[in-house]
Amino acid sequence: MAELQEATIVGTPALDGRYITEMDMWPLECQEFNRLYQFYDNLREGRFTTTKCKKCGHIAFPPGVICPKCWSDELEWVDLPQRAKVVTFTETQAGAPIGFPPPLILAWLNFGKDSPLKHLLVRIINCAEGELKDGDEVKLVVFEVPAHPIEIKRETKVCDRVYYAFERVK
Ligand SMILES: [Zn+2]
C-alpha cells in the first residue's frame, strides 16, 4: 500500500510539507472511480496511450469512453508517440499556482504528420528558467503525484497516482 506523500509547496511557508486535499488537482485514478483508469495504468508502464474507435477508426485525445465522431463505445487503447517538437511555450517565473514550482512551463507541441495526435498543450518539467527554446525536442516523462486515500465500501484505500508531462531531450 502506498505511503501518503508530502507535497512540496513553494512560496507559501505556512503550507510547507502539507497536502491540501481540498485543492487536489490530480484525478482519482483507480478503477472504482475512473472509467479511464487504463490510461494511468498504461502510464505506470511508461506507455502514452489513448482510445481508438473500433467502428470508425477515430483516435481521440484525451481518451474517452465513447467515440466523439460516431458515438460508439467500442474502443481500444493505442500507443501515441512519446517525442514531439516545441512549437511555442509560456514560462511563468513567479506567481505560479500552489503545487507548481516555478518556472511553470506550458508548451504547444507538434507530434508530426504521421502521428494520430498532432498537437498537445502540456506542462514541461525538469527544465530551468530560460532553458527551453522553440523547436526543442521533448519526450514523455511520468511522475508520481500524492496518493489519495478514498473510502470504498467502508474501507479506506490509498490509490497510487501518476501523471505525465514532457521534458527536454538533452
Ligand atoms: Zn467512431
PDB file of N, CA, C and O in Angstrom, residues 14-86:
ATOM      1  N   ALA A  14       3.675  28.758   5.271  1.00  0.00           N
ATOM      2  CA  ALA A  14       2.722  28.156   6.201  1.00  0.00           C
ATOM      3  C   ALA A  14       2.217  26.806   5.695  1.00  0.00           C
ATOM      4  O   ALA A  14       1.698  26.005   6.458  1.00  0.00           O
ATOM      5  N   LEU A  15       2.358  26.549   4.394  1.00  0.00           N
ATOM      6  CA  LEU A  15       1.838  25.310   3.809  1.00  0.00           C
ATOM      7  C   LEU A  15       2.934  24.282   3.544  1.00  0.00           C
ATOM      8  O   LEU A  15       2.652  23.200   3.021  1.00  0.00           O
ATOM      9  N   ASP A  16       4.184  24.599   3.917  1.00  0.00           N
ATOM     10  CA  ASP A  16       5.290  23.677   3.646  1.00  0.00           C
ATOM     11  C   ASP A  16       4.993  22.290   4.208  1.00  0.00           C
ATOM     12  O   ASP A  16       4.622  22.143   5.366  1.00  0.00           O
ATOM     13  N   GLY A  17       5.159  21.291   3.378  1.00  0.00           N
ATOM     14  CA  GLY A  17       5.009  19.919   3.844  1.00  0.00           C
ATOM     15  C   GLY A  17       3.577  19.472   4.023  1.00  0.00           C
ATOM     16  O   GLY A  17       3.324  18.368   4.476  1.00  0.00           O
ATOM     17  N   ARG A  18       2.620  20.303   3.682  1.00  0.00           N
ATOM     18  CA  ARG A  18       1.223  19.907   3.835  1.00  0.00           C
ATOM     19  C   ARG A  18       0.638  19.573   2.470  1.00  0.00           C
ATOM     20  O   ARG A  18       1.023  20.138   1.469  1.00  0.00           O
ATOM     21  N   TYR A  19      -0.305  18.680   2.498  1.00  0.00           N
ATOM     22  CA  TYR A  19      -1.016  18.369   1.269  1.00  0.00           C
ATOM     23  C   TYR A  19      -2.471  18.769   1.448  1.00  0.00           C
ATOM     24  O   TYR A  19      -3.138  18.338   2.383  1.00  0.00           O
ATOM     25  N   ILE A  20      -2.935  19.620   0.563  1.00  0.00           N
ATOM     26  CA  ILE A  20      -4.248  20.218   0.758  1.00  0.00           C
ATOM     27  C   ILE A  20      -5.256  19.457  -0.092  1.00  0.00           C
ATOM     28  O   ILE A  20      -5.381  19.676  -1.288  1.00  0.00           O
ATOM     29  N   THR A  21      -5.986  18.565   0.550  1.00  0.00           N
ATOM     30  CA  THR A  21      -6.904  17.711  -0.193  1.00  0.00           C
ATOM     31  C   THR A  21      -7.955  18.519  -0.947  1.00  0.00           C
ATOM     32  O   THR A  21      -8.325  18.183  -2.069  1.00  0.00           O
ATOM     33  N   GLU A  22      -8.414  19.613  -0.336  1.00  0.00           N
ATOM     34  CA  GLU A  22      -9.452  20.422  -0.978  1.00  0.00           C
ATOM     35  C   GLU A  22      -8.958  21.033  -2.289  1.00  0.00           C
ATOM     36  O   GLU A  22      -9.744  21.419  -3.142  1.00  0.00           O
ATOM     37  N   MET A  23      -7.641  21.161  -2.422  1.00  0.00           N
ATOM     38  CA  MET A  23      -7.095  21.764  -3.642  1.00  0.00           C
ATOM     39  C   MET A  23      -6.451  20.708  -4.528  1.00  0.00           C
ATOM     40  O   MET A  23      -5.671  21.024  -5.408  1.00  0.00           O
ATOM     41  N   ASP A  24      -6.789  19.465  -4.290  1.00  0.00           N
ATOM     42  CA  ASP A  24      -6.190  18.378  -5.056  1.00  0.00           C
ATOM     43  C   ASP A  24      -6.439  18.580  -6.542  1.00  0.00           C
ATOM     44  O   ASP A  24      -7.580  18.697  -6.980  1.00  0.00           O
ATOM     45  N   MET A  25      -5.383  18.626  -7.307  1.00  0.00           N
ATOM     46  CA  MET A  25      -5.524  18.921  -8.737  1.00  0.00           C
ATOM     47  C   MET A  25      -5.371  17.678  -9.607  1.00  0.00           C
ATOM     48  O   MET A  25      -5.441  17.759 -10.825  1.00  0.00           O
ATOM     49  N   TRP A  26      -5.143  16.509  -8.975  1.00  0.00           N
ATOM     50  CA  TRP A  26      -4.888  15.312  -9.776  1.00  0.00           C
ATOM     51  C   TRP A  26      -6.127  14.423  -9.773  1.00  0.00           C
ATOM     52  O   TRP A  26      -6.840  14.347  -8.779  1.00  0.00           O
ATOM     53  N   PRO A  27      -6.373  13.727 -10.878  1.00  0.00           N
ATOM     54  CA  PRO A  27      -7.578  12.891 -10.935  1.00  0.00           C
ATOM     55  C   PRO A  27      -7.496  11.677 -10.014  1.00  0.00           C
ATOM     56  O   PRO A  27      -6.404  11.209  -9.692  1.00  0.00           O
ATOM     57  N   LEU A  28      -8.656  11.185  -9.585  1.00  0.00           N
ATOM     58  CA  LEU A  28      -8.726   9.885  -8.927  1.00  0.00           C
ATOM     59  C   LEU A  28      -8.542   8.848 -10.035  1.00  0.00           C
ATOM     60  O   LEU A  28      -9.269   8.870 -11.017  1.00  0.00           O
ATOM     61  N   GLU A  29      -7.577   7.974  -9.859  1.00  0.00           N
ATOM     62  CA  GLU A  29      -7.187   7.133 -10.990  1.00  0.00           C
ATOM     63  C   GLU A  29      -7.568   5.669 -10.851  1.00  0.00           C
ATOM     64  O   GLU A  29      -7.376   4.896 -11.773  1.00  0.00           O
ATOM     65  N   CYS A  30      -8.100   5.294  -9.682  1.00  0.00           N
ATOM     66  CA  CYS A  30      -8.331   3.858  -9.506  1.00  0.00           C
ATOM     67  C   CYS A  30      -9.648   3.448 -10.182  1.00  0.00           C
ATOM     68  O   CYS A  30     -10.531   4.254 -10.444  1.00  0.00           O
ATOM     69  N   GLN A  31      -9.728   2.156 -10.442  1.00  0.00           N
ATOM     70  CA  GLN A  31     -10.825   1.586 -11.222  1.00  0.00           C
ATOM     71  C   GLN A  31     -12.198   1.906 -10.639  1.00  0.00           C
ATOM     72  O   GLN A  31     -13.164   2.086 -11.373  1.00  0.00           O
ATOM     73  N   GLU A  32     -12.294   1.983  -9.303  1.00  0.00           N
ATOM     74  CA  GLU A  32     -13.582   2.217  -8.663  1.00  0.00           C
ATOM     75  C   GLU A  32     -14.132   3.612  -8.966  1.00  0.00           C
ATOM     76  O   GLU A  32     -15.318   3.864  -8.827  1.00  0.00           O
ATOM     77  N   PHE A  33     -13.256   4.543  -9.338  1.00  0.00           N
ATOM     78  CA  PHE A  33     -13.671   5.932  -9.508  1.00  0.00           C
ATOM     79  C   PHE A  33     -13.492   6.474 -10.915  1.00  0.00           C
ATOM     80  O   PHE A  33     -13.919   7.580 -11.203  1.00  0.00           O
ATOM     81  N   ASN A  34     -12.791   5.753 -11.767  1.00  0.00           N
ATOM     82  CA  ASN A  34     -12.407   6.351 -13.035  1.00  0.00           C
ATOM     83  C   ASN A  34     -12.484   5.312 -14.148  1.00  0.00           C
ATOM     84  O   ASN A  34     -11.745   4.323 -14.141  1.00  0.00           O
ATOM     85  N   ARG A  35     -13.375   5.557 -15.118  1.00  0.00           N
ATOM     86  CA  ARG A  35     -13.524   4.584 -16.210  1.00  0.00           C
ATOM     87  C   ARG A  35     -12.332   4.613 -17.151  1.00  0.00           C
ATOM     88  O   ARG A  35     -12.202   3.753 -18.014  1.00  0.00           O
ATOM     89  N   LEU A  36     -11.488   5.629 -17.007  1.00  0.00           N
ATOM     90  CA  LEU A  36     -10.291   5.710 -17.847  1.00  0.00           C
ATOM     91  C   LEU A  36      -9.037   5.287 -17.081  1.00  0.00           C
ATOM     92  O   LEU A  36      -7.933   5.698 -17.411  1.00  0.00           O
ATOM     93  N   TYR A  37      -9.224   4.460 -16.050  1.00  0.00           N
ATOM     94  CA  TYR A  37      -8.072   4.051 -15.226  1.00  0.00           C
ATOM     95  C   TYR A  37      -6.979   3.393 -16.048  1.00  0.00           C
ATOM     96  O   TYR A  37      -5.797   3.461 -15.705  1.00  0.00           O
ATOM     97  N   GLN A  38      -7.373   2.781 -17.181  1.00  0.00           N
ATOM     98  CA  GLN A  38      -6.371   2.109 -18.021  1.00  0.00           C
ATOM     99  C   GLN A  38      -5.302   3.092 -18.523  1.00  0.00           C
ATOM    100  O   GLN A  38      -4.130   2.730 -18.664  1.00  0.00           O
ATOM    101  N   PHE A  39      -5.715   4.338 -18.775  1.00  0.00           N
ATOM    102  CA  PHE A  39      -4.756   5.360 -19.216  1.00  0.00           C
ATOM    103  C   PHE A  39      -3.629   5.511 -18.196  1.00  0.00           C
ATOM    104  O   PHE A  39      -2.445   5.592 -18.556  1.00  0.00           O
ATOM    105  N   TYR A  40      -3.995   5.533 -16.906  1.00  0.00           N
ATOM    106  CA  TYR A  40      -2.997   5.725 -15.849  1.00  0.00           C
ATOM    107  C   TYR A  40      -2.198   4.439 -15.613  1.00  0.00           C
ATOM    108  O   TYR A  40      -1.003   4.491 -15.339  1.00  0.00           O
ATOM    109  N   ASP A  41      -2.867   3.291 -15.725  1.00  0.00           N
ATOM    110  CA  ASP A  41      -2.122   2.029 -15.626  1.00  0.00           C
ATOM    111  C   ASP A  41      -1.079   1.947 -16.737  1.00  0.00           C
ATOM    112  O   ASP A  41       0.044   1.503 -16.512  1.00  0.00           O
ATOM    113  N   ASN A  42      -1.459   2.394 -17.929  1.00  0.00           N
ATOM    114  CA  ASN A  42      -0.503   2.393 -19.044  1.00  0.00           C
ATOM    115  C   ASN A  42       0.645   3.364 -18.780  1.00  0.00           C
ATOM    116  O   ASN A  42       1.807   3.055 -19.069  1.00  0.00           O
ATOM    117  N   LEU A  43       0.331   4.539 -18.221  1.00  0.00           N
ATOM    118  CA  LEU A  43       1.392   5.500 -17.878  1.00  0.00           C
ATOM    119  C   LEU A  43       2.399   4.872 -16.915  1.00  0.00           C
ATOM    120  O   LEU A  43       3.603   5.069 -17.048  1.00  0.00           O
ATOM    121  N   ARG A  44       1.889   4.124 -15.929  1.00  0.00           N
ATOM    122  CA  ARG A  44       2.786   3.464 -14.963  1.00  0.00           C
ATOM    123  C   ARG A  44       3.760   2.530 -15.644  1.00  0.00           C
ATOM    124  O   ARG A  44       4.842   2.274 -15.153  1.00  0.00           O
ATOM    125  N   GLU A  45       3.339   1.982 -16.803  1.00  0.00           N
ATOM    126  CA  GLU A  45       4.227   1.091 -17.563  1.00  0.00           C
ATOM    127  C   GLU A  45       5.044   1.864 -18.584  1.00  0.00           C
ATOM    128  O   GLU A  45       5.675   1.277 -19.456  1.00  0.00           O
ATOM    129  N   GLY A  46       4.973   3.203 -18.520  1.00  0.00           N
ATOM    130  CA  GLY A  46       5.761   4.020 -19.451  1.00  0.00           C
ATOM    131  C   GLY A  46       5.114   4.185 -20.813  1.00  0.00           C
ATOM    132  O   GLY A  46       5.765   4.585 -21.772  1.00  0.00           O
ATOM    133  N   ARG A  47       3.812   3.849 -20.902  1.00  0.00           N
ATOM    134  CA  ARG A  47       3.117   3.969 -22.195  1.00  0.00           C
ATOM    135  C   ARG A  47       2.227   5.206 -22.194  1.00  0.00           C
ATOM    136  O   ARG A  47       1.509   5.474 -21.232  1.00  0.00           O
ATOM    137  N   PHE A  48       2.268   5.947 -23.319  1.00  0.00           N
ATOM    138  CA  PHE A  48       1.421   7.123 -23.527  1.00  0.00           C
ATOM    139  C   PHE A  48       0.354   6.696 -24.519  1.00  0.00           C
ATOM    140  O   PHE A  48       0.661   6.419 -25.683  1.00  0.00           O
ATOM    141  N   THR A  49      -0.887   6.577 -24.055  1.00  0.00           N
ATOM    142  CA  THR A  49      -1.907   5.928 -24.871  1.00  0.00           C
ATOM    143  C   THR A  49      -3.177   6.777 -24.952  1.00  0.00           C
ATOM    144  O   THR A  49      -3.358   7.721 -24.188  1.00  0.00           O
ATOM    145  N   THR A  50      -4.046   6.372 -25.849  1.00  0.00           N
ATOM    146  CA  THR A  50      -5.375   6.975 -25.907  1.00  0.00           C
ATOM    147  C   THR A  50      -6.337   5.958 -26.502  1.00  0.00           C
ATOM    148  O   THR A  50      -5.954   4.818 -26.783  1.00  0.00           O
ATOM    149  N   THR A  51      -7.602   6.387 -26.685  1.00  0.00           N
ATOM    150  CA  THR A  51      -8.608   5.453 -27.177  1.00  0.00           C
ATOM    151  C   THR A  51      -8.837   5.631 -28.677  1.00  0.00           C
ATOM    152  O   THR A  51      -8.895   6.750 -29.187  1.00  0.00           O
ATOM    153  N   LYS A  52      -9.000   4.488 -29.358  1.00  0.00           N
ATOM    154  CA  LYS A  52      -9.313   4.459 -30.796  1.00  0.00           C
ATOM    155  C   LYS A  52     -10.641   3.745 -30.979  1.00  0.00           C
ATOM    156  O   LYS A  52     -10.891   2.705 -30.361  1.00  0.00           O
ATOM    157  N   CYS A  53     -11.480   4.307 -31.831  1.00  0.00           N
ATOM    158  CA  CYS A  53     -12.795   3.721 -32.097  1.00  0.00           C
ATOM    159  C   CYS A  53     -12.655   2.509 -33.006  1.00  0.00           C
ATOM    160  O   CYS A  53     -12.034   2.575 -34.061  1.00  0.00           O
ATOM    161  N   LYS A  54     -13.238   1.369 -32.574  1.00  0.00           N
ATOM    162  CA  LYS A  54     -13.171   0.156 -33.395  1.00  0.00           C
ATOM    163  C   LYS A  54     -14.115   0.242 -34.592  1.00  0.00           C
ATOM    164  O   LYS A  54     -13.948  -0.467 -35.574  1.00  0.00           O
ATOM    165  N   LYS A  55     -15.139   1.103 -34.506  1.00  0.00           N
ATOM    166  CA  LYS A  55     -16.122   1.198 -35.600  1.00  0.00           C
ATOM    167  C   LYS A  55     -15.628   2.093 -36.727  1.00  0.00           C
ATOM    168  O   LYS A  55     -15.650   1.724 -37.883  1.00  0.00           O
ATOM    169  N   CYS A  56     -15.185   3.350 -36.374  1.00  0.00           N
ATOM    170  CA  CYS A  56     -14.837   4.301 -37.439  1.00  0.00           C
ATOM    171  C   CYS A  56     -13.343   4.619 -37.476  1.00  0.00           C
ATOM    172  O   CYS A  56     -12.890   5.323 -38.364  1.00  0.00           O
ATOM    173  N   GLY A  57     -12.585   4.129 -36.500  1.00  0.00           N
ATOM    174  CA  GLY A  57     -11.135   4.321 -36.536  1.00  0.00           C
ATOM    175  C   GLY A  57     -10.650   5.632 -35.960  1.00  0.00           C
ATOM    176  O   GLY A  57      -9.442   5.883 -35.932  1.00  0.00           O
ATOM    177  N   HIS A  58     -11.565   6.481 -35.496  1.00  0.00           N
ATOM    178  CA  HIS A  58     -11.162   7.786 -34.977  1.00  0.00           C
ATOM    179  C   HIS A  58     -10.337   7.630 -33.693  1.00  0.00           C
ATOM    180  O   HIS A  58     -10.695   6.879 -32.797  1.00  0.00           O
ATOM    181  N   ILE A  59      -9.235   8.370 -33.632  1.00  0.00           N
ATOM    182  CA  ILE A  59      -8.386   8.369 -32.442  1.00  0.00           C
ATOM    183  C   ILE A  59      -8.553   9.719 -31.759  1.00  0.00           C
ATOM    184  O   ILE A  59      -8.307  10.760 -32.365  1.00  0.00           O
ATOM    185  N   ALA A  60      -9.013   9.710 -30.513  1.00  0.00           N
ATOM    186  CA  ALA A  60      -9.285  10.950 -29.781  1.00  0.00           C
ATOM    187  C   ALA A  60      -8.254  11.141 -28.676  1.00  0.00           C
ATOM    188  O   ALA A  60      -7.743  10.172 -28.119  1.00  0.00           O
ATOM    189  N   PHE A  61      -7.935  12.381 -28.376  1.00  0.00           N
ATOM    190  CA  PHE A  61      -7.154  12.681 -27.179  1.00  0.00           C
ATOM    191  C   PHE A  61      -7.724  13.941 -26.564  1.00  0.00           C
ATOM    192  O   PHE A  61      -7.951  14.920 -27.268  1.00  0.00           O
ATOM    193  N   PRO A  62      -7.947  13.962 -25.238  1.00  0.00           N
ATOM    194  CA  PRO A  62      -7.711  12.874 -24.295  1.00  0.00           C
ATOM    195  C   PRO A  62      -8.620  11.668 -24.544  1.00  0.00           C
ATOM    196  O   PRO A  62      -9.636  11.797 -25.229  1.00  0.00           O
ATOM    197  N   PRO A  63      -8.254  10.508 -23.963  1.00  0.00           N
ATOM    198  CA  PRO A  63      -9.074   9.317 -24.167  1.00  0.00           C
ATOM    199  C   PRO A  63     -10.472   9.504 -23.589  1.00  0.00           C
ATOM    200  O   PRO A  63     -10.689  10.351 -22.732  1.00  0.00           O
ATOM    201  N   GLY A  64     -11.414   8.720 -24.102  1.00  0.00           N
ATOM    202  CA  GLY A  64     -12.791   8.826 -23.618  1.00  0.00           C
ATOM    203  C   GLY A  64     -13.430   7.463 -23.523  1.00  0.00           C
ATOM    204  O   GLY A  64     -12.792   6.438 -23.762  1.00  0.00           O
ATOM    205  N   VAL A  65     -14.709   7.461 -23.156  1.00  0.00           N
ATOM    206  CA  VAL A  65     -15.438   6.193 -23.054  1.00  0.00           C
ATOM    207  C   VAL A  65     -16.416   5.996 -24.214  1.00  0.00           C
ATOM    208  O   VAL A  65     -16.975   4.926 -24.384  1.00  0.00           O
ATOM    209  N   ILE A  66     -16.615   7.066 -25.027  1.00  0.00           N
ATOM    210  CA  ILE A  66     -17.349   6.901 -26.287  1.00  0.00           C
ATOM    211  C   ILE A  66     -16.608   7.677 -27.368  1.00  0.00           C
ATOM    212  O   ILE A  66     -15.855   8.608 -27.080  1.00  0.00           O
ATOM    213  N   CYS A  67     -16.829   7.294 -28.627  1.00  0.00           N
ATOM    214  CA  CYS A  67     -16.190   7.974 -29.748  1.00  0.00           C
ATOM    215  C   CYS A  67     -16.906   9.309 -30.009  1.00  0.00           C
ATOM    216  O   CYS A  67     -18.126   9.327 -30.173  1.00  0.00           O
ATOM    217  N   PRO A  68     -16.172  10.426 -30.068  1.00  0.00           N
ATOM    218  CA  PRO A  68     -16.828  11.713 -30.311  1.00  0.00           C
ATOM    219  C   PRO A  68     -17.324  11.881 -31.759  1.00  0.00           C
ATOM    220  O   PRO A  68     -18.083  12.795 -32.050  1.00  0.00           O
ATOM    221  N   LYS A  69     -16.930  10.980 -32.657  1.00  0.00           N
ATOM    222  CA  LYS A  69     -17.371  11.068 -34.064  1.00  0.00           C
ATOM    223  C   LYS A  69     -18.647  10.264 -34.317  1.00  0.00           C
ATOM    224  O   LYS A  69     -19.549  10.735 -34.996  1.00  0.00           O
ATOM    225  N   CYS A  70     -18.695   9.021 -33.798  1.00  0.00           N
ATOM    226  CA  CYS A  70     -19.821   8.140 -34.155  1.00  0.00           C
ATOM    227  C   CYS A  70     -20.570   7.607 -32.933  1.00  0.00           C
ATOM    228  O   CYS A  70     -21.487   6.801 -33.079  1.00  0.00           O
ATOM    229  N   TRP A  71     -20.177   8.011 -31.757  1.00  0.00           N
ATOM    230  CA  TRP A  71     -20.842   7.651 -30.500  1.00  0.00           C
ATOM    231  C   TRP A  71     -20.718   6.177 -30.126  1.00  0.00           C
ATOM    232  O   TRP A  71     -21.380   5.712 -29.206  1.00  0.00           O
ATOM    233  N   SER A  72     -19.894   5.445 -30.829  1.00  0.00           N
ATOM    234  CA  SER A  72     -19.702   4.046 -30.454  1.00  0.00           C
ATOM    235  C   SER A  72     -18.947   3.965 -29.129  1.00  0.00           C
ATOM    236  O   SER A  72     -18.112   4.814 -28.832  1.00  0.00           O
ATOM    237  N   ASP A  73     -19.253   2.920 -28.347  1.00  0.00           N
ATOM    238  CA  ASP A  73     -18.478   2.725 -27.121  1.00  0.00           C
ATOM    239  C   ASP A  73     -17.528   1.539 -27.247  1.00  0.00           C
ATOM    240  O   ASP A  73     -16.996   1.051 -26.253  1.00  0.00           O
ATOM    241  N   GLU A  74     -17.335   1.099 -28.491  1.00  0.00           N
ATOM    242  CA  GLU A  74     -16.357   0.026 -28.721  1.00  0.00           C
ATOM    243  C   GLU A  74     -15.012   0.656 -29.044  1.00  0.00           C
ATOM    244  O   GLU A  74     -14.741   1.034 -30.177  1.00  0.00           O
ATOM    245  N   LEU A  75     -14.190   0.790 -28.017  1.00  0.00           N
ATOM    246  CA  LEU A  75     -12.913   1.485 -28.160  1.00  0.00           C
ATOM    247  C   LEU A  75     -11.773   0.555 -27.780  1.00  0.00           C
ATOM    248  O   LEU A  75     -11.961  -0.394 -27.030  1.00  0.00           O
ATOM    249  N   GLU A  76     -10.606   0.860 -28.298  1.00  0.00           N
ATOM    250  CA  GLU A  76      -9.414   0.113 -27.890  1.00  0.00           C
ATOM    251  C   GLU A  76      -8.295   1.100 -27.586  1.00  0.00           C
ATOM    252  O   GLU A  76      -8.340   2.249 -28.019  1.00  0.00           O
ATOM    253  N   TRP A  77      -7.293   0.638 -26.823  1.00  0.00           N
ATOM    254  CA  TRP A  77      -6.180   1.508 -26.441  1.00  0.00           C
ATOM    255  C   TRP A  77      -5.060   1.396 -27.467  1.00  0.00           C
ATOM    256  O   TRP A  77      -4.695   0.301 -27.876  1.00  0.00           O
ATOM    257  N   VAL A  78      -4.551   2.558 -27.880  1.00  0.00           N
ATOM    258  CA  VAL A  78      -3.426   2.573 -28.827  1.00  0.00           C
ATOM    259  C   VAL A  78      -2.327   3.480 -28.263  1.00  0.00           C
ATOM    260  O   VAL A  78      -2.597   4.417 -27.511  1.00  0.00           O
ATOM    261  N   ASP A  79      -1.096   3.163 -28.639  1.00  0.00           N
ATOM    262  CA  ASP A  79       0.043   3.959 -28.171  1.00  0.00           C
ATOM    263  C   ASP A  79       0.217   5.209 -29.025  1.00  0.00           C
ATOM    264  O   ASP A  79      -0.013   5.194 -30.232  1.00  0.00           O
ATOM    265  N   LEU A  80       0.648   6.277 -28.368  1.00  0.00           N
ATOM    266  CA  LEU A  80       0.953   7.541 -29.050  1.00  0.00           C
ATOM    267  C   LEU A  80       2.464   7.749 -29.040  1.00  0.00           C
ATOM    268  O   LEU A  80       3.165   7.194 -28.191  1.00  0.00           O
ATOM    269  N   PRO A  81       2.972   8.596 -29.948  1.00  0.00           N
ATOM    270  CA  PRO A  81       4.403   8.905 -29.919  1.00  0.00           C
ATOM    271  C   PRO A  81       4.765   9.571 -28.584  1.00  0.00           C
ATOM    272  O   PRO A  81       3.959  10.291 -28.005  1.00  0.00           O
ATOM    273  N   GLN A  82       5.992   9.349 -28.139  1.00  0.00           N
ATOM    274  CA  GLN A  82       6.435   9.918 -26.862  1.00  0.00           C
ATOM    275  C   GLN A  82       7.420  11.063 -27.048  1.00  0.00           C
ATOM    276  O   GLN A  82       7.970  11.574 -26.084  1.00  0.00           O
ATOM    277  N   ARG A  83       7.666  11.417 -28.316  1.00  0.00           N
ATOM    278  CA  ARG A  83       8.549  12.557 -28.577  1.00  0.00           C
ATOM    279  C   ARG A  83       7.830  13.557 -29.471  1.00  0.00           C
ATOM    280  O   ARG A  83       7.046  13.170 -30.336  1.00  0.00           O
ATOM    281  N   ALA A  84       8.117  14.840 -29.259  1.00  0.00           N
ATOM    282  CA  ALA A  84       7.481  15.888 -30.052  1.00  0.00           C
ATOM    283  C   ALA A  84       8.417  17.092 -30.093  1.00  0.00           C
ATOM    284  O   ALA A  84       9.442  17.118 -29.399  1.00  0.00           O
ATOM    285  N   LYS A  85       8.025  18.063 -30.928  1.00  0.00           N
ATOM    286  CA  LYS A  85       8.803  19.309 -31.013  1.00  0.00           C
ATOM    287  C   LYS A  85       7.985  20.460 -30.412  1.00  0.00           C
ATOM    288  O   LYS A  85       6.771  20.536 -30.605  1.00  0.00           O
ATOM    289  N   VAL A  86       8.677  21.343 -29.724  1.00  0.00           N
ATOM    290  CA  VAL A  86       8.031  22.518 -29.139  1.00  0.00           C
ATOM    291  C   VAL A  86       7.756  23.534 -30.250  1.00  0.00           C
ATOM    292  O   VAL A  86       8.680  23.956 -30.945  1.00  0.00           O
TER     293      VAL A  86
END
